[in-house]
PDB file of C-alpha atoms in Angstrom:
ATOM      1  CA  GLY A   1      21.244 -23.084  26.434  1.00  0.00           C
ATOM      2  CA  LYS A   2      19.260 -22.142  23.371  1.00  0.00           C
ATOM      3  CA  ILE A   3      19.967 -19.271  21.007  1.00  0.00           C
ATOM      4  CA  ALA A   4      18.420 -15.999  19.990  1.00  0.00           C
ATOM      5  CA  THR A   5      19.713 -14.030  17.005  1.00  0.00           C
ATOM      6  CA  LEU A   6      19.020 -10.606  15.584  1.00  0.00           C
ATOM      7  CA  ASN A   7      20.612  -9.767  12.215  1.00  0.00           C
ATOM      8  CA  MET A   8      20.433  -6.390  10.509  1.00  0.00           C
ATOM      9  CA  LEU A   9      21.432  -4.994   7.139  1.00  0.00           C
ATOM     10  CA  THR A  10      21.194  -1.295   6.269  1.00  0.00           C
ATOM     11  CA  TYR A  11      21.724   0.343   2.905  1.00  0.00           C
ATOM     12  CA  SER A  12      21.860   4.065   2.170  1.00  0.00           C
ATOM     13  CA  PRO A  13      21.912   4.724  -1.580  1.00  0.00           C
ATOM     14  CA  THR A  14      21.801   8.488  -0.919  1.00  0.00           C
ATOM     15  CA  VAL A  15      22.362  10.776   2.047  1.00  0.00           C
ATOM     16  CA  ASN A  16      18.596  11.165   2.550  1.00  0.00           C
ATOM     17  CA  THR A  17      17.480   7.527   2.117  1.00  0.00           C
ATOM     18  CA  THR A  18      18.037   4.434   4.252  1.00  0.00           C
ATOM     19  CA  PHE A  19      16.714   0.896   3.791  1.00  0.00           C
ATOM     20  CA  LEU A  20      16.707  -1.562   6.678  1.00  0.00           C
ATOM     21  CA  LEU A  21      16.293  -5.334   6.667  1.00  0.00           C
ATOM     22  CA  MET A  22      16.172  -7.141   9.993  1.00  0.00           C
ATOM     23  CA  ASN A  23      15.799 -10.864  10.667  1.00  0.00           C
ATOM     24  CA  ARG A  24      15.176 -12.379  14.086  1.00  0.00           C
ATOM     25  CA  TYR A  25      15.065 -15.870  15.524  1.00  0.00           C
ATOM     26  CA  TYR A  26      14.265 -16.449  19.185  1.00  0.00           C
ATOM     27  CA  ASP A  27      14.138 -20.115  20.216  1.00  0.00           C
ATOM     28  CA  LYS A  28      11.212 -21.273  22.354  1.00  0.00           C
ATOM     29  CA  ALA A  29      13.544 -22.298  25.170  1.00  0.00           C
ATOM     30  CA  PHE A  30      15.822 -19.228  25.093  1.00  0.00           C
ATOM     31  CA  GLN A  31      16.127 -17.627  28.523  1.00  0.00           C
ATOM     32  CA  GLY A  32      17.573 -14.163  28.854  1.00  0.00           C
ATOM     33  CA  MET A  33      16.727 -12.876  32.298  1.00  0.00           C
ATOM     34  CA  TYR A  34      17.050  -9.194  31.488  1.00  0.00           C
ATOM     35  CA  ALA A  35      16.923  -9.458  27.705  1.00  0.00           C
ATOM     36  CA  GLN A  36      14.988  -6.829  25.794  1.00  0.00           C
ATOM     37  CA  THR A  37      15.060  -6.724  22.040  1.00  0.00           C
ATOM     38  CA  PHE A  38      13.105  -6.037  18.890  1.00  0.00           C
ATOM     39  CA  SER A  39      10.084  -8.342  19.066  1.00  0.00           C
ATOM     40  CA  GLU A  40       6.361  -8.569  18.416  1.00  0.00           C
ATOM     41  CA  ASN A  41       6.116 -10.837  21.448  1.00  0.00           C
ATOM     42  CA  SER A  42       6.502  -9.496  24.988  1.00  0.00           C
ATOM     43  CA  SER A  43       9.386 -11.866  25.739  1.00  0.00           C
ATOM     44  CA  VAL A  44      12.526 -12.816  23.835  1.00  0.00           C
ATOM     45  CA  ARG A  45      11.438 -16.334  22.853  1.00  0.00           C
ATOM     46  CA  ASN A  46       9.240 -18.300  20.458  1.00  0.00           C
ATOM     47  CA  GLU A  47       9.444 -15.913  17.499  1.00  0.00           C
ATOM     48  CA  ILE A  48      10.771 -15.766  13.966  1.00  0.00           C
ATOM     49  CA  GLY A  49      10.430 -12.535  12.023  1.00  0.00           C
ATOM     50  CA  CYS A  50      11.506 -10.273   9.193  1.00  0.00           C
ATOM     51  CA  TYR A  51      11.306  -6.465   9.344  1.00  0.00           C
ATOM     52  CA  ILE A  52      11.741  -4.202   6.331  1.00  0.00           C
ATOM     53  CA  GLY A  53      11.958  -0.432   6.722  1.00  0.00           C
ATOM     54  CA  LEU A  54      12.548   2.701   4.667  1.00  0.00           C
ATOM     55  CA  GLU A  55      13.292   6.257   5.699  1.00  0.00           C
ATOM     56  CA  THR A  56      13.726   9.035   3.185  1.00  0.00           C
ATOM     57  CA  SER A  57      13.572  12.799   2.801  1.00  0.00           C
ATOM     58  CA  PHE A  58      12.164  13.825  -0.512  1.00  0.00           C
ATOM     59  CA  LEU A  59      11.536  17.313  -1.766  1.00  0.00           C
ATOM     60  CA  LYS A  60      12.669  20.096   0.526  1.00  0.00           C
ATOM     61  CA  ASP A  61      10.434  19.910   3.592  1.00  0.00           C
ATOM     62  CA  PHE A  62       8.944  16.396   3.384  1.00  0.00           C
ATOM     63  CA  SER A  63      10.063  13.067   4.840  1.00  0.00           C
ATOM     64  CA  PHE A  64       8.616   9.569   4.688  1.00  0.00           C
ATOM     65  CA  SER A  65       9.189   6.479   6.782  1.00  0.00           C
ATOM     66  CA  GLY A  66       7.533   3.117   6.397  1.00  0.00           C
ATOM     67  CA  HIS A  67       7.930  -0.424   7.605  1.00  0.00           C
ATOM     68  CA  VAL A  68       6.447  -3.890   7.389  1.00  0.00           C
ATOM     69  CA  ASP A  69       7.066  -6.688   9.884  1.00  0.00           C
ATOM     70  CA  PHE A  70       6.262 -10.347   9.194  1.00  0.00           C
ATOM     71  CA  PHE A  71       6.323 -12.606  12.252  1.00  0.00           C
ATOM     72  CA  HIS A  72       5.654 -16.241  13.130  1.00  0.00           C
ATOM     73  CA  PHE A  73       5.219 -17.995  16.482  1.00  0.00           C
ATOM     74  CA  PRO A  74       6.006 -21.739  16.251  1.00  0.00           C
ATOM     75  CA  TYR A  75       4.442 -22.548  19.651  1.00  0.00           C
ATOM     76  CA  CYS A  76       1.486 -21.349  21.733  1.00  0.00           C
ATOM     77  CA  ARG A  77       1.801 -17.992  23.441  1.00  0.00           C
ATOM     78  CA  PHE A  78      -0.179 -15.739  25.773  1.00  0.00           C
ATOM     79  CA  GLN A  79      -3.823 -15.430  24.623  1.00  0.00           C
ATOM     80  CA  VAL A  80      -3.188 -17.747  21.643  1.00  0.00           C
ATOM     81  CA  ASP A  81      -3.953 -21.444  22.132  1.00  0.00           C
ATOM     82  CA  ALA A  82      -2.653 -22.606  18.745  1.00  0.00           C
ATOM     83  CA  LEU A  83       0.642 -23.673  17.241  1.00  0.00           C
ATOM     84  CA  HIS A  84       2.199 -21.951  14.222  1.00  0.00           C
ATOM     85  CA  THR A  85       0.439 -18.588  14.181  1.00  0.00           C
ATOM     86  CA  SER A  86       1.654 -15.732  12.008  1.00  0.00           C
ATOM     87  CA  GLY A  87       0.954 -12.071  11.596  1.00  0.00           C
ATOM     88  CA  ILE A  88       1.893  -8.850   9.899  1.00  0.00           C
ATOM     89  CA  ALA A  89       2.313  -5.303  11.151  1.00  0.00           C
ATOM     90  CA  GLY A  90       3.221  -2.210   9.230  1.00  0.00           C
ATOM     91  CA  GLY A  91       2.884   1.471   8.956  1.00  0.00           C
ATOM     92  CA  GLY A  92       3.955   4.691   7.379  1.00  0.00           C
ATOM     93  CA  GLN A  93       4.449   8.329   8.237  1.00  0.00           C
ATOM     94  CA  ILE A  94       4.641  11.469   6.117  1.00  0.00           C
ATOM     95  CA  SER A  95       6.058  14.587   7.766  1.00  0.00           C
ATOM     96  CA  TYR A  96       6.056  18.172   6.549  1.00  0.00           C
ATOM     97  CA  SER A  97       8.146  20.850   8.255  1.00  0.00           C
ATOM     98  CA  PRO A  98       8.368  24.131   6.323  1.00  0.00           C
ATOM     99  CA  THR A  99      10.092  25.932   9.237  1.00  0.00           C
ATOM    100  CA  HIS A 100      11.774  24.984  12.523  1.00  0.00           C
ATOM    101  CA  SER A 101       8.746  26.247  14.409  1.00  0.00           C
ATOM    102  CA  LEU A 102       6.044  24.350  12.454  1.00  0.00           C
ATOM    103  CA  SER A 103       5.681  20.651  11.693  1.00  0.00           C
ATOM    104  CA  MET A 104       2.822  18.387  10.613  1.00  0.00           C
ATOM    105  CA  LEU A 105       2.603  14.642  10.240  1.00  0.00           C
ATOM    106  CA  ILE A 106       0.209  11.865   9.335  1.00  0.00           C
ATOM    107  CA  LYS A 107       0.807   8.288  10.555  1.00  0.00           C
ATOM    108  CA  TYR A 108      -0.936   5.032   9.689  1.00  0.00           C
ATOM    109  CA  ASN A 109      -0.375   1.701  11.465  1.00  0.00           C
ATOM    110  CA  TYR A 110      -1.884  -1.726  10.783  1.00  0.00           C
ATOM    111  CA  SER A 111      -1.508  -5.023  12.609  1.00  0.00           C
ATOM    112  CA  ASN A 112      -3.040  -8.425  11.997  1.00  0.00           C
ATOM    113  CA  LYS A 113      -2.179 -11.204  14.436  1.00  0.00           C
ATOM    114  CA  ALA A 114      -3.830 -14.304  15.860  1.00  0.00           C
ATOM    115  CA  LYS A 115      -5.647 -14.113  19.185  1.00  0.00           C
ATOM    116  CA  ASN A 116      -8.101 -16.252  21.180  1.00  0.00           C
ATOM    117  CA  ASN A 117     -11.744 -15.331  20.708  1.00  0.00           C
ATOM    118  CA  GLY A 118     -14.420 -16.866  22.940  1.00  0.00           C
ATOM    119  CA  ASN A 119     -18.140 -17.024  22.285  1.00  0.00           C
ATOM    120  CA  GLU A 120     -21.238 -17.314  24.522  1.00  0.00           C
ATOM    121  CA  GLU A 121     -21.067 -21.143  24.546  1.00  0.00           C
ATOM    122  CA  GLY A 122     -17.530 -21.067  25.936  1.00  0.00           C
ATOM    123  CA  ASP A 123     -15.873 -22.203  22.702  1.00  0.00           C
ATOM    124  CA  ARG A 124     -12.567 -20.591  21.931  1.00  0.00           C
ATOM    125  CA  GLN A 125     -11.181 -20.047  18.450  1.00  0.00           C
ATOM    126  CA  VAL A 126      -7.902 -18.526  17.339  1.00  0.00           C
ATOM    127  CA  ILE A 127      -8.688 -15.933  14.661  1.00  0.00           C
ATOM    128  CA  PRO A 128      -7.026 -12.764  13.351  1.00  0.00           C
ATOM    129  CA  PHE A 129      -7.285  -9.634  15.464  1.00  0.00           C
ATOM    130  CA  ILE A 130      -6.929  -6.555  13.266  1.00  0.00           C
ATOM    131  CA  ARG A 131      -6.019  -3.080  14.478  1.00  0.00           C
ATOM    132  CA  GLN A 132      -5.774   0.069  12.359  1.00  0.00           C
ATOM    133  CA  ARG A 133      -4.724   3.467  13.588  1.00  0.00           C
ATOM    134  CA  ILE A 134      -4.419   6.820  11.815  1.00  0.00           C
ATOM    135  CA  GLN A 135      -3.041   9.888  13.527  1.00  0.00           C
ATOM    136  CA  GLY A 136      -2.484  13.502  12.565  1.00  0.00           C
ATOM    137  CA  GLN A 137      -0.290  15.920  14.484  1.00  0.00           C
ATOM    138  CA  LEU A 138       0.391  19.626  14.300  1.00  0.00           C
ATOM    139  CA  ARG A 139       3.213  21.217  16.312  1.00  0.00           C
ATOM    140  CA  TYR A 140       3.881  24.935  16.508  1.00  0.00           C
ATOM    141  CA  SER A 141       6.542  26.736  18.552  1.00  0.00           C
ATOM    142  CA  PRO A 142       6.213  30.515  18.198  1.00  0.00           C
ATOM    143  CA  SER A 143       9.006  30.953  20.795  1.00  0.00           C
ATOM    144  CA  GLU A 144      11.386  28.885  22.954  1.00  0.00           C
ATOM    145  CA  GLN A 145       9.032  29.200  25.930  1.00  0.00           C
ATOM    146  CA  LEU A 146       5.781  28.321  24.140  1.00  0.00           C
ATOM    147  CA  ARG A 147       4.955  25.121  22.265  1.00  0.00           C
ATOM    148  CA  VAL A 148       1.569  23.934  21.048  1.00  0.00           C
ATOM    149  CA  LYS A 149       0.817  20.408  19.872  1.00  0.00           C
ATOM    150  CA  THR A 150      -2.519  19.122  18.605  1.00  0.00           C
ATOM    151  CA  VAL A 151      -3.324  15.467  17.939  1.00  0.00           C
ATOM    152  CA  LEU A 152      -6.262  13.806  16.210  1.00  0.00           C
ATOM    153  CA  GLU A 153      -6.385  10.009  16.169  1.00  0.00           C
ATOM    154  CA  TYR A 154      -8.789   7.316  14.967  1.00  0.00           C
ATOM    155  CA  VAL A 155      -8.487   3.651  16.001  1.00  0.00           C
ATOM    156  CA  ARG A 156     -10.424   0.667  14.679  1.00  0.00           C
ATOM    157  CA  SER A 157      -9.851  -2.806  16.117  1.00  0.00           C
ATOM    158  CA  GLY A 158     -11.597  -6.136  16.299  1.00  0.00           C
ATOM    159  CA  PHE A 159     -11.656  -9.758  15.305  1.00  0.00           C
ATOM    160  CA  TRP A 160     -11.865 -10.750  11.646  1.00  0.00           C
ATOM    161  CA  LYS A 161     -15.438 -10.768  10.236  1.00  0.00           C
ATOM    162  CA  GLN A 162     -16.837  -9.240  13.435  1.00  0.00           C
ATOM    163  CA  MET A 163     -17.997  -5.725  14.260  1.00  0.00           C
ATOM    164  CA  PRO A 164     -14.895  -3.684  15.188  1.00  0.00           C
ATOM    165  CA  ALA A 165     -14.601  -1.224  18.046  1.00  0.00           C
ATOM    166  CA  LYS A 166     -13.908   2.343  16.920  1.00  0.00           C
ATOM    167  CA  GLY A 167     -12.611   5.349  18.767  1.00  0.00           C
ATOM    168  CA  TRP A 168     -11.518   8.943  18.324  1.00  0.00           C
ATOM    169  CA  LEU A 169      -9.014  10.972  20.296  1.00  0.00           C
ATOM    170  CA  ALA A 170      -8.480  14.708  20.095  1.00  0.00           C
ATOM    171  CA  GLY A 171      -6.082  16.552  22.318  1.00  0.00           C
ATOM    172  CA  ASN A 172      -3.214  18.952  22.728  1.00  0.00           C
TER     173      ASN A 172
END
């Protein structure tokens, strides 16, 4: 059989800070019937990638986490009819929690990966598909029995150099 590897290195210079470096290699012919792992792809095959992450608590009530993931697909995959496509995904989150009953956070995520794009003539090109998402959350628990959570989110996605789709979500 073929191999799949996932290698990880963590480093904590202080109690409140952790760095993470993860490398993955999943051969095109690897077959793991019930395998589930860290992957940009939906299956554990045909992927090479490097993930870098940071989590830290700075100041008294603030925390930050961020990551970037570089990935490469040596062979064709679902909705991508091209060899050797690459992409990047990343994001960050800042949290503020002055008390146990109140917390706020802002998250941002970005992804850029190749995808098939057809036109009216039936031609298909593989071009970058870009997705950006920003989200704000507010959670308040005045008592053990009552919790309130409010979310506001904005998403923008589309193919490179084309008009993106945009959407808002508000809820609790």
